[in-house]
mmCIF file with all atom_site columns, C-alpha atoms in Angstrom:
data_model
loop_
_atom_site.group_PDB
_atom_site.id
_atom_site.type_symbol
_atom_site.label_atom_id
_atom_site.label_alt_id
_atom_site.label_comp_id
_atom_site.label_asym_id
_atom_site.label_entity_id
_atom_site.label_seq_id
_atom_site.pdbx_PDB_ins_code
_atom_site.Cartn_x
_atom_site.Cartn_y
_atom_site.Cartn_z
_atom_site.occupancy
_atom_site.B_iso_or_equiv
_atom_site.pdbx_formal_charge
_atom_site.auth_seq_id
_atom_site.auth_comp_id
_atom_site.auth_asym_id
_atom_site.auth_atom_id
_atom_site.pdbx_PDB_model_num
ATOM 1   C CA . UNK A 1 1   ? 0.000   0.000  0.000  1.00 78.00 ? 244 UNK A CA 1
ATOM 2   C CA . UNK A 1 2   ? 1.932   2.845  -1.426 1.00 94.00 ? 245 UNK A CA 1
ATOM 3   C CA . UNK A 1 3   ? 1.719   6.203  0.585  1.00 96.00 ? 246 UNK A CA 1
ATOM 4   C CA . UNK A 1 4   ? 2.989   9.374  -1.331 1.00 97.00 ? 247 UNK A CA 1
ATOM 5   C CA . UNK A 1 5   ? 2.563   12.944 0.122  1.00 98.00 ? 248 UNK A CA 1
ATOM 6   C CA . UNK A 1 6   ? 2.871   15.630 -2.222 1.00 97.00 ? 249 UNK A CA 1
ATOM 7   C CA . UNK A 1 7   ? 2.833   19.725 -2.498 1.00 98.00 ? 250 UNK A CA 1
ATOM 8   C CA . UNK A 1 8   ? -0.197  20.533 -3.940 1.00 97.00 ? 251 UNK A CA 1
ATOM 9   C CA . UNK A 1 9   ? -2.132  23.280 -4.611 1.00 97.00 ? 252 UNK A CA 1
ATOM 10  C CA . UNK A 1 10  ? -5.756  23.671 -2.143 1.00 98.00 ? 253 UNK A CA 1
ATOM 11  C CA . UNK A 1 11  ? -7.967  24.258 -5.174 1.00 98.00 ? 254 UNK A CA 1
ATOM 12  C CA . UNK A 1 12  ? -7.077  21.006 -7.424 1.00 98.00 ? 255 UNK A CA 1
ATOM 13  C CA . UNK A 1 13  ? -10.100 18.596 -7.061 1.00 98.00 ? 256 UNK A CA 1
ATOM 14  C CA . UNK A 1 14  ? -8.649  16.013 -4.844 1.00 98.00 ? 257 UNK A CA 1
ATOM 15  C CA . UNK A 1 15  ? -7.718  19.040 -2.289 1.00 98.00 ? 258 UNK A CA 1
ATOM 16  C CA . UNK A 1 16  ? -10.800 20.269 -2.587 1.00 98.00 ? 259 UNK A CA 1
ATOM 17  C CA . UNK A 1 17  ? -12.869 17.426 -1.762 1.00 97.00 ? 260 UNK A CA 1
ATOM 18  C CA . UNK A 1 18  ? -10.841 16.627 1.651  1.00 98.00 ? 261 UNK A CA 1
ATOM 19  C CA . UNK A 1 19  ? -11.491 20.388 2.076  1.00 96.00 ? 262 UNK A CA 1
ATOM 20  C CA . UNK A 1 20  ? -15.096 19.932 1.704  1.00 96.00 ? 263 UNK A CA 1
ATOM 21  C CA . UNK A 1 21  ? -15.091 17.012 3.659  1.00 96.00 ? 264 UNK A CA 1
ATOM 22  C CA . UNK A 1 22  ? -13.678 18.328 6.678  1.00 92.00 ? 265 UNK A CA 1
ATOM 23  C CA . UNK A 1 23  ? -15.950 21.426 6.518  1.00 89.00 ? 266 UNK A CA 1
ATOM 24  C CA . UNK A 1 24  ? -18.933 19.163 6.305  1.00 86.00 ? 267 UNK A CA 1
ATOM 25  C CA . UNK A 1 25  ? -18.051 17.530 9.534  1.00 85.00 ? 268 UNK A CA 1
ATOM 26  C CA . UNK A 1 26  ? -16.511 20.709 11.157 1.00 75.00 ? 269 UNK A CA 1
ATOM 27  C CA . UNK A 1 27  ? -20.329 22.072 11.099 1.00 75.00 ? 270 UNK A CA 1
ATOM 28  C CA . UNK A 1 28  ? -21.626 19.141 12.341 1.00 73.00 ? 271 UNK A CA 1
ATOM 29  C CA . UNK A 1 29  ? -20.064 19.910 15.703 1.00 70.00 ? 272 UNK A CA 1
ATOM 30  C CA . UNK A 1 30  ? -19.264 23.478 15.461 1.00 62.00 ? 273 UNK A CA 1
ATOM 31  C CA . UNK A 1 31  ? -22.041 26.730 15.277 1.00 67.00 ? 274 UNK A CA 1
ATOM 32  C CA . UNK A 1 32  ? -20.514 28.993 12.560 1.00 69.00 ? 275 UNK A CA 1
ATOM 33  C CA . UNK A 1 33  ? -19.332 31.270 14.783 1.00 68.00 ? 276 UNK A CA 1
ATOM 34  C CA . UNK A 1 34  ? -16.904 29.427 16.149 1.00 64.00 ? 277 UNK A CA 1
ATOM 35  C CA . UNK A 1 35  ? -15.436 27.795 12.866 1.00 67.00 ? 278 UNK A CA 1
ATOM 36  C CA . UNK A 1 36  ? -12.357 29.459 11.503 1.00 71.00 ? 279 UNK A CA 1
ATOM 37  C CA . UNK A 1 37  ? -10.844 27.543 9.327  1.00 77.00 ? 280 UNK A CA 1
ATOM 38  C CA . UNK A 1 38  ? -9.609  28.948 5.784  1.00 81.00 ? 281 UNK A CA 1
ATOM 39  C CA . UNK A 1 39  ? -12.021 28.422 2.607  1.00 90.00 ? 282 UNK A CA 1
ATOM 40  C CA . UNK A 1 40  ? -9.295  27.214 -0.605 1.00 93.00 ? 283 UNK A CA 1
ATOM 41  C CA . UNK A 1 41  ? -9.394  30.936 -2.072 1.00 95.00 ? 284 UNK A CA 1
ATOM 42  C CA . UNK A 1 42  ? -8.382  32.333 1.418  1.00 92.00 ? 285 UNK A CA 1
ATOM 43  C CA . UNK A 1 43  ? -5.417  29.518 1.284  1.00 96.00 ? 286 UNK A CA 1
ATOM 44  C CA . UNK A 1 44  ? -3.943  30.161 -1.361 1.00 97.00 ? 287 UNK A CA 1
ATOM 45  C CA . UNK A 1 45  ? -4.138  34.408 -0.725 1.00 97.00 ? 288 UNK A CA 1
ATOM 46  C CA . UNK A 1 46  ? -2.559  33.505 2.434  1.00 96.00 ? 289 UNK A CA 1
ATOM 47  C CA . UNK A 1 47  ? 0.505   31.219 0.764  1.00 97.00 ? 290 UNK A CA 1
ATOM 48  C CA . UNK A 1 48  ? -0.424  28.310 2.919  1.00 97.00 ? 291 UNK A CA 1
ATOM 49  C CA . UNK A 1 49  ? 1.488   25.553 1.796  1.00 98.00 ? 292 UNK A CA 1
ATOM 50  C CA . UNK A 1 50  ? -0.447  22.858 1.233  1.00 98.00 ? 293 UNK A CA 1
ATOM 51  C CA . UNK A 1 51  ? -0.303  18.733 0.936  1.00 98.00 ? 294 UNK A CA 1
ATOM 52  C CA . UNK A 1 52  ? -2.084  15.851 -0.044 1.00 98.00 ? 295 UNK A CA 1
ATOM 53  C CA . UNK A 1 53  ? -1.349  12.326 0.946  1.00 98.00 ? 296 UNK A CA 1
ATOM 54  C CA . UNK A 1 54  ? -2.560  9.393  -1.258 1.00 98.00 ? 297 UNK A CA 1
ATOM 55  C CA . UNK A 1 55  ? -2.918  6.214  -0.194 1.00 98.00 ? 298 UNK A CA 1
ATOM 56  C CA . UNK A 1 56  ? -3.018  3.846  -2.934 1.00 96.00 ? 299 UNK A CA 1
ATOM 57  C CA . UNK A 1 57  ? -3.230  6.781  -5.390 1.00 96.00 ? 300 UNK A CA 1
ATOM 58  C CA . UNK A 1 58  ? -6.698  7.581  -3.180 1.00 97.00 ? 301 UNK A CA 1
ATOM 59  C CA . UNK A 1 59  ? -6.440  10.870 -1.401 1.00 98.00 ? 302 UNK A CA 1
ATOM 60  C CA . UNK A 1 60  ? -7.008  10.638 2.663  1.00 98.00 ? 303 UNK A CA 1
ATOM 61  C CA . UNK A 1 61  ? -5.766  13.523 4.350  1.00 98.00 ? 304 UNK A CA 1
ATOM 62  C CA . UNK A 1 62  ? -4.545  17.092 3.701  1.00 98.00 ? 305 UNK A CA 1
ATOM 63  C CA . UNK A 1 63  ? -3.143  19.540 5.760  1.00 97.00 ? 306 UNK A CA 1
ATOM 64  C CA . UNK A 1 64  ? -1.260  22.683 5.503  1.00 97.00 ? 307 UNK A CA 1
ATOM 65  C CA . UNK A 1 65  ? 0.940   25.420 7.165  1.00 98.00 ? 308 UNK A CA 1
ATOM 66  C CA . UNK A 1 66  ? 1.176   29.065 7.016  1.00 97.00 ? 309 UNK A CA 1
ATOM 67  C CA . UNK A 1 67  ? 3.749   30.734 7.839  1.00 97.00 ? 310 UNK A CA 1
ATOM 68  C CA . UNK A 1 68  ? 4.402   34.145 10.372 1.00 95.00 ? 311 UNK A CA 1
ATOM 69  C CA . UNK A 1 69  ? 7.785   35.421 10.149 1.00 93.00 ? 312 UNK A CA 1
ATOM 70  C CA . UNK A 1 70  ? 10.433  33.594 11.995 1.00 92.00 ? 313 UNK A CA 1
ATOM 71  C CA . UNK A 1 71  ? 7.597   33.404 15.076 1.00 93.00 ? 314 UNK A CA 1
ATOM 72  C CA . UNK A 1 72  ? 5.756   30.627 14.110 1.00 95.00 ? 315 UNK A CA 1
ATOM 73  C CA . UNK A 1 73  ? 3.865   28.421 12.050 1.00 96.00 ? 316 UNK A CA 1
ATOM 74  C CA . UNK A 1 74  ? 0.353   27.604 11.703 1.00 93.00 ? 317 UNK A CA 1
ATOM 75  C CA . UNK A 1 75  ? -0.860  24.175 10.973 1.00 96.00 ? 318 UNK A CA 1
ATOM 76  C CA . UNK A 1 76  ? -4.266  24.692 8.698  1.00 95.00 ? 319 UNK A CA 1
ATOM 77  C CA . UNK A 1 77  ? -7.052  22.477 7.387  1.00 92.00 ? 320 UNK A CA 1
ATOM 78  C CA . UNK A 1 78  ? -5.665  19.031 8.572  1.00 94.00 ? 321 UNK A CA 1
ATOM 79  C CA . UNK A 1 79  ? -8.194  16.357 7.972  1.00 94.00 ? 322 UNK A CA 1
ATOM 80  C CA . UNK A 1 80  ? -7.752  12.585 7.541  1.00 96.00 ? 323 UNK A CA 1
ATOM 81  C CA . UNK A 1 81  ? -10.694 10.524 5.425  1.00 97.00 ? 324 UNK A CA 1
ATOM 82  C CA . UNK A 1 82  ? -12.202 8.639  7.965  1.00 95.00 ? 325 UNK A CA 1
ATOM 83  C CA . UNK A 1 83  ? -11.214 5.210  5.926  1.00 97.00 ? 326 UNK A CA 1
ATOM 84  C CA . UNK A 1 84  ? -7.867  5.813  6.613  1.00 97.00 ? 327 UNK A CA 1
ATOM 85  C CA . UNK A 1 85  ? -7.355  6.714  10.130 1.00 94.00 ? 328 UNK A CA 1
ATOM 86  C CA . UNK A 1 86  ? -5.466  4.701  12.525 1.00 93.00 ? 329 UNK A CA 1
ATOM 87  C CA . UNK A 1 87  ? -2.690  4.555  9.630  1.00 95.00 ? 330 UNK A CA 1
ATOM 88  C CA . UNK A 1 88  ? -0.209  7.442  11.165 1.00 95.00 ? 331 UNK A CA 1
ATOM 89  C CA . UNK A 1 89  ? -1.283  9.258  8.332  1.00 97.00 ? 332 UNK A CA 1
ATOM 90  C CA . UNK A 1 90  ? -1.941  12.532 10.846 1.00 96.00 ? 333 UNK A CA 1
ATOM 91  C CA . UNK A 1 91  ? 2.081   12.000 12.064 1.00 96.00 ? 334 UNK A CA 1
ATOM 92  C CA . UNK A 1 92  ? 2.959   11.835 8.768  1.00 97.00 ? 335 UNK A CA 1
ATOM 93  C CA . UNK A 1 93  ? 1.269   15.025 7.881  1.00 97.00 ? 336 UNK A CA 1
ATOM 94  C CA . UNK A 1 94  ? 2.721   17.015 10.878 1.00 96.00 ? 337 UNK A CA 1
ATOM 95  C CA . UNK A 1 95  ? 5.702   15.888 10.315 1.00 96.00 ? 338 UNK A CA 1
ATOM 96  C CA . UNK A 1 96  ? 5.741   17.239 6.520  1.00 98.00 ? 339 UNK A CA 1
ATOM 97  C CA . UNK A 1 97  ? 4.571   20.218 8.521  1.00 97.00 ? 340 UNK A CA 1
ATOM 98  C CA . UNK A 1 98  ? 7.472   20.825 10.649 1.00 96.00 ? 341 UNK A CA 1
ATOM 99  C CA . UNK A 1 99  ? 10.251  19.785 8.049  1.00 97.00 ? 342 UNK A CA 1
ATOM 100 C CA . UNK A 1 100 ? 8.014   22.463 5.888  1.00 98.00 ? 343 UNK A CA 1
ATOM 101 C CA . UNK A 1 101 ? 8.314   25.425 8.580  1.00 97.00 ? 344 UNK A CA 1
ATOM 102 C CA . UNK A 1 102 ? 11.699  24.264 9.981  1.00 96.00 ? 345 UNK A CA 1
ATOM 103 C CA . UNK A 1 103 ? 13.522  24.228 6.851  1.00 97.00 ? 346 UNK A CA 1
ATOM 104 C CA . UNK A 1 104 ? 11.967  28.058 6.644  1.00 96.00 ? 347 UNK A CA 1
ATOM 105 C CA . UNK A 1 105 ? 13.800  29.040 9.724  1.00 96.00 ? 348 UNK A CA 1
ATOM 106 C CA . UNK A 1 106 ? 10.501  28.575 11.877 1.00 96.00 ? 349 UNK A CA 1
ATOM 107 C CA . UNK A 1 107 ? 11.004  27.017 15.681 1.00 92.00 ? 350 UNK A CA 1
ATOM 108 C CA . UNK A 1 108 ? 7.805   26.104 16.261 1.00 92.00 ? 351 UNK A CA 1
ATOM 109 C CA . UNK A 1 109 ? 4.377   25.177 15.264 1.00 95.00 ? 352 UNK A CA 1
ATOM 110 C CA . UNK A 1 110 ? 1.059   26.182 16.517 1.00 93.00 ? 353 UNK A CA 1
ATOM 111 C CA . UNK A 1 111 ? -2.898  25.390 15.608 1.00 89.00 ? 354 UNK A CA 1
ATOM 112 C CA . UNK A 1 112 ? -5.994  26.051 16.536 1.00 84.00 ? 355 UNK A CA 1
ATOM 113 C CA . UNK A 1 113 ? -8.810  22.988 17.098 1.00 80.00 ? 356 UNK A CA 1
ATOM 114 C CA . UNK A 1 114 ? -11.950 22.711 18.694 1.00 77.00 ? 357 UNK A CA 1
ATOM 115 C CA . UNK A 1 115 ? -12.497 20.821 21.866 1.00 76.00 ? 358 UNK A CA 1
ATOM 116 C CA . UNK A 1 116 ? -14.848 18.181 20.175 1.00 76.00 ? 359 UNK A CA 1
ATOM 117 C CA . UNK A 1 117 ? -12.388 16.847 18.358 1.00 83.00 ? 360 UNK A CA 1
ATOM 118 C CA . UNK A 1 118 ? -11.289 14.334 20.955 1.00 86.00 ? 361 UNK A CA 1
ATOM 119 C CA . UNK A 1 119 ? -9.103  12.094 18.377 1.00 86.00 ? 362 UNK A CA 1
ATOM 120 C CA . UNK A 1 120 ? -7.114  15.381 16.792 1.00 89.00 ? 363 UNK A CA 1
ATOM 121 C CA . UNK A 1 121 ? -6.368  16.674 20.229 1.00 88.00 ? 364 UNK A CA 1
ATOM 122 C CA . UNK A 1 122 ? -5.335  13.246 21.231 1.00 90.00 ? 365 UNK A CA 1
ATOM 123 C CA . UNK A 1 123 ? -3.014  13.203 17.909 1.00 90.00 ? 366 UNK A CA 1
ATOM 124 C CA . UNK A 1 124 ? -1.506  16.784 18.831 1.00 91.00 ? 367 UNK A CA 1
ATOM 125 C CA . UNK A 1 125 ? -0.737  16.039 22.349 1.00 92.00 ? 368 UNK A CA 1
ATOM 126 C CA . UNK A 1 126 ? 0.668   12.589 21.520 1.00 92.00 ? 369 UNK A CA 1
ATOM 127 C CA . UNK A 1 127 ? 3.073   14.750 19.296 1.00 90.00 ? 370 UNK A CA 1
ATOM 128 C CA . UNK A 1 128 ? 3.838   17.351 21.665 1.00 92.00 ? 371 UNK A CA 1
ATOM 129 C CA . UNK A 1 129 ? 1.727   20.105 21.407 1.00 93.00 ? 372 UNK A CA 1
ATOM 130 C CA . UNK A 1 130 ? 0.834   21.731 24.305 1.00 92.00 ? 373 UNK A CA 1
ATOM 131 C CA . UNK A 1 131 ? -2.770  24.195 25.057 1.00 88.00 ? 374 UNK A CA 1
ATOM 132 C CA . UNK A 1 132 ? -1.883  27.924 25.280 1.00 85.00 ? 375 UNK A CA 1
ATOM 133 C CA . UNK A 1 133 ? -4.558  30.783 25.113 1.00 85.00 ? 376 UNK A CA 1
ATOM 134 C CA . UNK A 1 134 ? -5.701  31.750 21.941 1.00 79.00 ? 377 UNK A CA 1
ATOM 135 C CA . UNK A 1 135 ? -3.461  33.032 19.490 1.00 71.00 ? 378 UNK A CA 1
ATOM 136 C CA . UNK A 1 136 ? -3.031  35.526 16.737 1.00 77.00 ? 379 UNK A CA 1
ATOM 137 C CA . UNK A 1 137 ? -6.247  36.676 15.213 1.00 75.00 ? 380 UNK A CA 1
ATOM 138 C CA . UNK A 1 138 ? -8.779  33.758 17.554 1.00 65.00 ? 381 UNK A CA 1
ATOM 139 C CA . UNK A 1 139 ? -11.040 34.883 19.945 1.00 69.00 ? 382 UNK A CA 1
ATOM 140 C CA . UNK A 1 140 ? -11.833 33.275 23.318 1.00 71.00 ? 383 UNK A CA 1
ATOM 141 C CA . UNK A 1 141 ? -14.753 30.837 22.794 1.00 69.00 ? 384 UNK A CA 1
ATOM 142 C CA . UNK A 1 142 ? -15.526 27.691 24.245 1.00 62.00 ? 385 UNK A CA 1
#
């Protein structure tokens, strides 16, 4: 089972559809108000780098970073296809993440996810993250 991770652009159909995907259950659990995650346009104005990972030539997760100066940068729009969870497939994309930002000249990484999403959070502190209070442009909510 051949697993390839790749630069790609958020707006090519395959990115778009995990996109779509993870909005779809984002507002399952989320009121609008306190979603905050990038639509593709606002990706690519923003120079988020973006990646795909294929899994037999299937796509199953994306995820991105942006970066801020030499501060920090900002893991966006992870998702993994529910299929293909439990494969590392979420390590594998932070770790493209931080090779991605580190090879910039950026020390750290930071993200913002919501409390309901018990398996990312477990995934995040598993690979070190740590809470802080909200960051950058986020408000205070719940």
């Amino acid at each position: 089972m051949p697993i390839q991770i790749t630069p790609e652009r958020p707006d090519t159909p395959d990115a778009q559809a995990l996109i779509a995907e993870l909005q779809t259950s984002l507002a399952a659990l989320y009121p609008v108000e306190n979603q905050f995650g990038y639509n593709v346009e606002k990706l690519i104005q923003q120079n988020v780098a973006f990646f795909v990972i294929r899994v037999d030539d299937a796509p199953a997760a994306c995820g991105g970073v942006q970066i801020f100066g030499d501060a920090y940068g900002e893991v966006k729009r992870m998702f993994v296809r529910p299929p293909f969870r439990g494969m590392g497939l979420g390590k594998l994309m932070l770790a493209q993440l931080e090779a991605y930002a580190h090879a910039r000249g950026v020390p750290r990484l930071r993200l913002e996810t919501g409390t309901l999403q018990t398996e990312a959070l477990g995934l995040y502190a598993q690979y070190g993250f740590a809470r802080i209070p909200p960051f950058g442009e986020y408000p205070d909510t719940p």
